[in-house]
Structures are given as C-alpha cells and as structure tokens.
Amino acid sequence: MRLLGARLTHIGLGQVHIELANRPEVTQQHGYIHAGATSAIADNAGGYAALTLFPDDSEVLTVEFKINLLAPASGDQLEAIGTVLKSGRTLTICRVDVFGIRDQQRTRVAAAQQTLIRVTGPAG
C-alpha cells in the first residue's frame, strides 16, 4: 500500500475505507487508474475489515477474490470500502465497493467479494 500511496481513512468494526489518489504512477495508458491498483486497494480494504473482528494475534490471507470492473476508474481519487458480510472462526466473507470521486461526486467503479482465512502467529 505504501508503494501505491494508498492510505487508511476509516477503521470501524467490520468496515475499513482505503483511499488512493489519482497519480500518473497508478494509471494505465488511457489515463484511468489501473485495474491492478484498484484491485489492490479493494483486496486490502476487505482484509483489514476482517481483521477488525479478530483477536490481536490474528492475520488474514485471501483465499478467493472476485472483482467486477463496472466503469473506468477515474476521478481525483478512489475509495475502497470493505465490509464484512460474515465472520467465521476460519473463513470470513467480505464485500468491497470501490468509488471514483471527483468534485465530491461518487461513481461506483468496481464491486468485489472475497473469502479470507484467519491465521494465527507471526506473519511471514
């Protein structure tokens, strides 16, 4: 996330928001924010949302991730909102909506769903 310049802007129980500014480093040949950058913030928003419901010694790994790109990712920035749909002992399901924001107008540019597995112990 540091490489992309993304930042956490909201952390709540079962919900996380991540924003990514539109910069040349994250765009593709047509000037839209690249699908890879869009997918990365979506995956992380869901993962962090899941983490808000687990004990401190927990980590998560994405098991499955599906994203639909609904519109070109344009705007001054993107905002990914990850929301936990079902939190289980082992598997958690999250939904992520990604919005392009320009002049306070929000356009949904992607919708994702992911399955995460909770793991314990040190990451790495």
JSON list of C-alpha atoms in Angstrom, two decimals:
[
{"chain": "A", "resi": 1, "resn": "MET", "atom": "CA", "xyz": [0.00, 0.00, 0.00]},
{"chain": "A", "resi": 2, "resn": "ARG", "atom": "CA", "xyz": [2.92, 2.33, 0.70]},
{"chain": "A", "resi": 3, "resn": "LEU", "atom": "CA", "xyz": [4.23, 1.80, -2.84]},
{"chain": "A", "resi": 4, "resn": "LEU", "atom": "CA", "xyz": [0.83, 2.75, -4.30]},
{"chain": "A", "resi": 5, "resn": "GLY", "atom": "CA", "xyz": [0.44, 5.71, -1.94]},
{"chain": "A", "resi": 6, "resn": "ALA", "atom": "CA", "xyz": [-2.84, 4.33, -0.55]},
{"chain": "A", "resi": 7, "resn": "ARG", "atom": "CA", "xyz": [-3.96, 5.28, 2.94]},
{"chain": "A", "resi": 8, "resn": "LEU", "atom": "CA", "xyz": [-6.45, 4.02, 5.51]},
{"chain": "A", "resi": 9, "resn": "THR", "atom": "CA", "xyz": [-9.06, 6.70, 6.13]},
{"chain": "A", "resi": 10, "resn": "HIS", "atom": "CA", "xyz": [-11.59, 4.84, 8.28]},
{"chain": "A", "resi": 11, "resn": "ILE", "atom": "CA", "xyz": [-11.34, 1.84, 10.57]},
{"chain": "A", "resi": 12, "resn": "GLY", "atom": "CA", "xyz": [-14.54, 0.60, 12.19]},
{"chain": "A", "resi": 13, "resn": "LEU", "atom": "CA", "xyz": [-15.78, -2.71, 13.47]},
{"chain": "A", "resi": 14, "resn": "GLY", "atom": "CA", "xyz": [-16.20, -4.79, 10.30]},
{"chain": "A", "resi": 15, "resn": "GLN", "atom": "CA", "xyz": [-15.58, -1.90, 7.92]},
{"chain": "A", "resi": 16, "resn": "VAL", "atom": "CA", "xyz": [-12.47, -0.20, 6.51]},
{"chain": "A", "resi": 17, "resn": "HIS", "atom": "CA", "xyz": [-12.01, 2.57, 3.94]},
{"chain": "A", "resi": 18, "resn": "ILE", "atom": "CA", "xyz": [-8.84, 2.97, 1.85]},
{"chain": "A", "resi": 19, "resn": "GLU", "atom": "CA", "xyz": [-8.20, 5.91, -0.47]},
{"chain": "A", "resi": 20, "resn": "LEU", "atom": "CA", "xyz": [-5.85, 6.13, -3.43]},
{"chain": "A", "resi": 21, "resn": "ALA", "atom": "CA", "xyz": [-5.04, 9.44, -5.11]},
{"chain": "A", "resi": 22, "resn": "ASN", "atom": "CA", "xyz": [-5.06, 9.53, -8.91]},
{"chain": "A", "resi": 23, "resn": "ARG", "atom": "CA", "xyz": [-1.42, 9.97, -9.95]},
{"chain": "A", "resi": 24, "resn": "PRO", "atom": "CA", "xyz": [0.48, 9.06, -13.11]},
{"chain": "A", "resi": 25, "resn": "GLU", "atom": "CA", "xyz": [2.25, 6.23, -11.26]},
{"chain": "A", "resi": 26, "resn": "VAL", "atom": "CA", "xyz": [-1.03, 4.29, -10.81]},
{"chain": "A", "resi": 27, "resn": "THR", "atom": "CA", "xyz": [-2.68, 4.97, -14.17]},
{"chain": "A", "resi": 28, "resn": "GLN", "atom": "CA", "xyz": [-2.78, 2.95, -17.37]},
{"chain": "A", "resi": 29, "resn": "GLN", "atom": "CA", "xyz": [-2.35, 4.05, -20.99]},
{"chain": "A", "resi": 30, "resn": "HIS", "atom": "CA", "xyz": [-5.77, 5.78, -21.19]},
{"chain": "A", "resi": 31, "resn": "GLY", "atom": "CA", "xyz": [-5.25, 7.78, -18.01]},
{"chain": "A", "resi": 32, "resn": "TYR", "atom": "CA", "xyz": [-7.59, 5.71, -15.82]},
{"chain": "A", "resi": 33, "resn": "ILE", "atom": "CA", "xyz": [-6.41, 4.22, -12.54]},
{"chain": "A", "resi": 34, "resn": "HIS", "atom": "CA", "xyz": [-5.06, 0.77, -13.36]},
{"chain": "A", "resi": 35, "resn": "ALA", "atom": "CA", "xyz": [-7.15, -2.29, -12.54]},
{"chain": "A", "resi": 36, "resn": "GLY", "atom": "CA", "xyz": [-4.22, -3.68, -10.57]},
{"chain": "A", "resi": 37, "resn": "ALA", "atom": "CA", "xyz": [-4.19, -0.66, -8.25]},
{"chain": "A", "resi": 38, "resn": "THR", "atom": "CA", "xyz": [-7.98, -0.76, -7.97]},
{"chain": "A", "resi": 39, "resn": "SER", "atom": "CA", "xyz": [-7.86, -4.46, -7.11]},
{"chain": "A", "resi": 40, "resn": "ALA", "atom": "CA", "xyz": [-5.05, -3.98, -4.59]},
{"chain": "A", "resi": 41, "resn": "ILE", "atom": "CA", "xyz": [-6.93, -1.40, -2.53]},
{"chain": "A", "resi": 42, "resn": "ALA", "atom": "CA", "xyz": [-10.11, -3.50, -2.74]},
{"chain": "A", "resi": 43, "resn": "ASP", "atom": "CA", "xyz": [-8.31, -6.62, -1.51]},
{"chain": "A", "resi": 44, "resn": "ASN", "atom": "CA", "xyz": [-6.70, -4.73, 1.36]},
{"chain": "A", "resi": 45, "resn": "ALA", "atom": "CA", "xyz": [-9.92, -2.95, 2.41]},
{"chain": "A", "resi": 46, "resn": "GLY", "atom": "CA", "xyz": [-11.67, -6.30, 2.77]},
{"chain": "A", "resi": 47, "resn": "GLY", "atom": "CA", "xyz": [-8.73, -7.88, 4.54]},
{"chain": "A", "resi": 48, "resn": "TYR", "atom": "CA", "xyz": [-8.41, -5.09, 7.07]},
{"chain": "A", "resi": 49, "resn": "ALA", "atom": "CA", "xyz": [-12.18, -5.09, 7.63]},
{"chain": "A", "resi": 50, "resn": "ALA", "atom": "CA", "xyz": [-11.96, -8.78, 8.52]},
{"chain": "A", "resi": 51, "resn": "LEU", "atom": "CA", "xyz": [-9.04, -8.12, 10.88]},
{"chain": "A", "resi": 52, "resn": "THR", "atom": "CA", "xyz": [-11.14, -5.67, 12.91]},
{"chain": "A", "resi": 53, "resn": "LEU", "atom": "CA", "xyz": [-13.23, -8.61, 14.14]},
{"chain": "A", "resi": 54, "resn": "PHE", "atom": "CA", "xyz": [-10.35, -10.93, 15.13]},
{"chain": "A", "resi": 55, "resn": "PRO", "atom": "CA", "xyz": [-8.05, -11.17, 18.15]},
{"chain": "A", "resi": 56, "resn": "ASP", "atom": "CA", "xyz": [-4.81, -9.16, 18.03]},
{"chain": "A", "resi": 57, "resn": "ASP", "atom": "CA", "xyz": [-2.65, -12.21, 17.26]},
{"chain": "A", "resi": 58, "resn": "SER", "atom": "CA", "xyz": [-4.61, -12.93, 14.05]},
{"chain": "A", "resi": 59, "resn": "GLU", "atom": "CA", "xyz": [-3.68, -12.34, 10.43]},
{"chain": "A", "resi": 60, "resn": "VAL", "atom": "CA", "xyz": [-5.69, -12.95, 7.27]},
{"chain": "A", "resi": 61, "resn": "LEU", "atom": "CA", "xyz": [-4.88, -14.32, 3.85]},
{"chain": "A", "resi": 62, "resn": "THR", "atom": "CA", "xyz": [-7.12, -14.01, 0.81]},
{"chain": "A", "resi": 63, "resn": "VAL", "atom": "CA", "xyz": [-8.40, -17.40, -0.33]},
{"chain": "A", "resi": 64, "resn": "GLU", "atom": "CA", "xyz": [-10.63, -16.18, -3.16]},
{"chain": "A", "resi": 65, "resn": "PHE", "atom": "CA", "xyz": [-11.15, -12.77, -4.73]},
{"chain": "A", "resi": 66, "resn": "LYS", "atom": "CA", "xyz": [-13.60, -11.73, -7.47]},
{"chain": "A", "resi": 67, "resn": "ILE", "atom": "CA", "xyz": [-13.79, -8.19, -8.78]},
{"chain": "A", "resi": 68, "resn": "ASN", "atom": "CA", "xyz": [-16.11, -6.69, -11.38]},
{"chain": "A", "resi": 69, "resn": "LEU", "atom": "CA", "xyz": [-14.81, -3.52, -13.00]},
{"chain": "A", "resi": 70, "resn": "LEU", "atom": "CA", "xyz": [-18.01, -1.56, -13.60]},
{"chain": "A", "resi": 71, "resn": "ALA", "atom": "CA", "xyz": [-16.69, 1.71, -15.06]},
{"chain": "A", "resi": 72, "resn": "PRO", "atom": "CA", "xyz": [-13.35, 3.30, -15.89]},
{"chain": "A", "resi": 73, "resn": "ALA", "atom": "CA", "xyz": [-11.59, 4.16, -12.63]},
{"chain": "A", "resi": 74, "resn": "SER", "atom": "CA", "xyz": [-11.36, 7.91, -12.98]},
{"chain": "A", "resi": 75, "resn": "GLY", "atom": "CA", "xyz": [-11.62, 10.83, -10.63]},
{"chain": "A", "resi": 76, "resn": "ASP", "atom": "CA", "xyz": [-9.32, 12.65, -8.28]},
{"chain": "A", "resi": 77, "resn": "GLN", "atom": "CA", "xyz": [-9.14, 9.56, -6.09]},
{"chain": "A", "resi": 78, "resn": "LEU", "atom": "CA", "xyz": [-10.56, 6.11, -5.48]},
{"chain": "A", "resi": 79, "resn": "GLU", "atom": "CA", "xyz": [-12.13, 4.96, -2.24]},
{"chain": "A", "resi": 80, "resn": "ALA", "atom": "CA", "xyz": [-12.46, 1.26, -1.44]},
{"chain": "A", "resi": 81, "resn": "ILE", "atom": "CA", "xyz": [-14.94, 0.37, 1.29]},
{"chain": "A", "resi": 82, "resn": "GLY", "atom": "CA", "xyz": [-14.54, -3.12, 2.69]},
{"chain": "A", "resi": 83, "resn": "THR", "atom": "CA", "xyz": [-17.42, -4.56, 4.71]},
{"chain": "A", "resi": 84, "resn": "VAL", "atom": "CA", "xyz": [-17.60, -7.92, 6.46]},
{"chain": "A", "resi": 85, "resn": "LEU", "atom": "CA", "xyz": [-20.64, -9.92, 5.38]},
{"chain": "A", "resi": 86, "resn": "LYS", "atom": "CA", "xyz": [-19.96, -12.99, 7.54]},
{"chain": "A", "resi": 87, "resn": "SER", "atom": "CA", "xyz": [-17.18, -13.52, 10.03]},
{"chain": "A", "resi": 88, "resn": "GLY", "atom": "CA", "xyz": [-16.44, -17.11, 10.95]},
{"chain": "A", "resi": 89, "resn": "ARG", "atom": "CA", "xyz": [-13.84, -18.86, 13.07]},
{"chain": "A", "resi": 90, "resn": "THR", "atom": "CA", "xyz": [-11.83, -19.81, 9.99]},
{"chain": "A", "resi": 91, "resn": "LEU", "atom": "CA", "xyz": [-13.33, -18.16, 6.89]},
{"chain": "A", "resi": 92, "resn": "THR", "atom": "CA", "xyz": [-14.69, -14.64, 6.52]},
{"chain": "A", "resi": 93, "resn": "ILE", "atom": "CA", "xyz": [-16.61, -13.21, 3.56]},
{"chain": "A", "resi": 94, "resn": "CYS", "atom": "CA", "xyz": [-16.27, -9.51, 2.66]},
{"chain": "A", "resi": 95, "resn": "ARG", "atom": "CA", "xyz": [-17.80, -7.23, 0.08]},
{"chain": "A", "resi": 96, "resn": "VAL", "atom": "CA", "xyz": [-15.85, -4.29, -1.28]},
{"chain": "A", "resi": 97, "resn": "ASP", "atom": "CA", "xyz": [-17.19, -1.33, -3.25]},
{"chain": "A", "resi": 98, "resn": "VAL", "atom": "CA", "xyz": [-14.74, 0.98, -4.99]},
{"chain": "A", "resi": 99, "resn": "PHE", "atom": "CA", "xyz": [-15.78, 4.51, -5.91]},
{"chain": "A", "resi": 100, "resn": "GLY", "atom": "CA", "xyz": [-14.16, 7.10, -8.13]},
{"chain": "A", "resi": 101, "resn": "ILE", "atom": "CA", "xyz": [-14.50, 10.55, -6.57]},
{"chain": "A", "resi": 102, "resn": "ARG", "atom": "CA", "xyz": [-14.38, 13.83, -8.47]},
{"chain": "A", "resi": 103, "resn": "ASP", "atom": "CA", "xyz": [-15.70, 17.12, -7.06]},
{"chain": "A", "resi": 104, "resn": "GLN", "atom": "CA", "xyz": [-17.49, 15.18, -4.28]},
{"chain": "A", "resi": 105, "resn": "GLN", "atom": "CA", "xyz": [-19.39, 13.12, -6.90]},
{"chain": "A", "resi": 106, "resn": "ARG", "atom": "CA", "xyz": [-19.06, 9.36, -6.29]},
{"chain": "A", "resi": 107, "resn": "THR", "atom": "CA", "xyz": [-19.24, 6.78, -9.07]},
{"chain": "A", "resi": 108, "resn": "ARG", "atom": "CA", "xyz": [-19.02, 3.06, -8.32]},
{"chain": "A", "resi": 109, "resn": "VAL", "atom": "CA", "xyz": [-16.19, 1.76, -10.48]},
{"chain": "A", "resi": 110, "resn": "ALA", "atom": "CA", "xyz": [-15.79, -1.75, -9.03]},
{"chain": "A", "resi": 111, "resn": "ALA", "atom": "CA", "xyz": [-17.51, -4.32, -6.83]},
{"chain": "A", "resi": 112, "resn": "ALA", "atom": "CA", "xyz": [-15.66, -7.22, -5.26]},
{"chain": "A", "resi": 113, "resn": "GLN", "atom": "CA", "xyz": [-16.28, -10.16, -2.99]},
{"chain": "A", "resi": 114, "resn": "GLN", "atom": "CA", "xyz": [-13.59, -12.08, -1.18]},
{"chain": "A", "resi": 115, "resn": "THR", "atom": "CA", "xyz": [-13.08, -15.01, 1.11]},
{"chain": "A", "resi": 116, "resn": "LEU", "atom": "CA", "xyz": [-10.35, -14.73, 3.71]},
{"chain": "A", "resi": 117, "resn": "ILE", "atom": "CA", "xyz": [-8.83, -17.29, 6.06]},
{"chain": "A", "resi": 118, "resn": "ARG", "atom": "CA", "xyz": [-7.81, -16.35, 9.57]},
{"chain": "A", "resi": 119, "resn": "VAL", "atom": "CA", "xyz": [-4.34, -17.48, 10.62]},
{"chain": "A", "resi": 120, "resn": "THR", "atom": "CA", "xyz": [-2.58, -17.01, 13.93]},
{"chain": "A", "resi": 121, "resn": "GLY", "atom": "CA", "xyz": [1.03, -16.49, 14.78]},
{"chain": "A", "resi": 122, "resn": "PRO", "atom": "CA", "xyz": [3.69, -14.27, 13.27]},
{"chain": "A", "resi": 123, "resn": "ALA", "atom": "CA", "xyz": [3.31, -13.14, 9.67]},
{"chain": "A", "resi": 124, "resn": "GLY", "atom": "CA", "xyz": [5.96, -14.17, 7.26]}
]
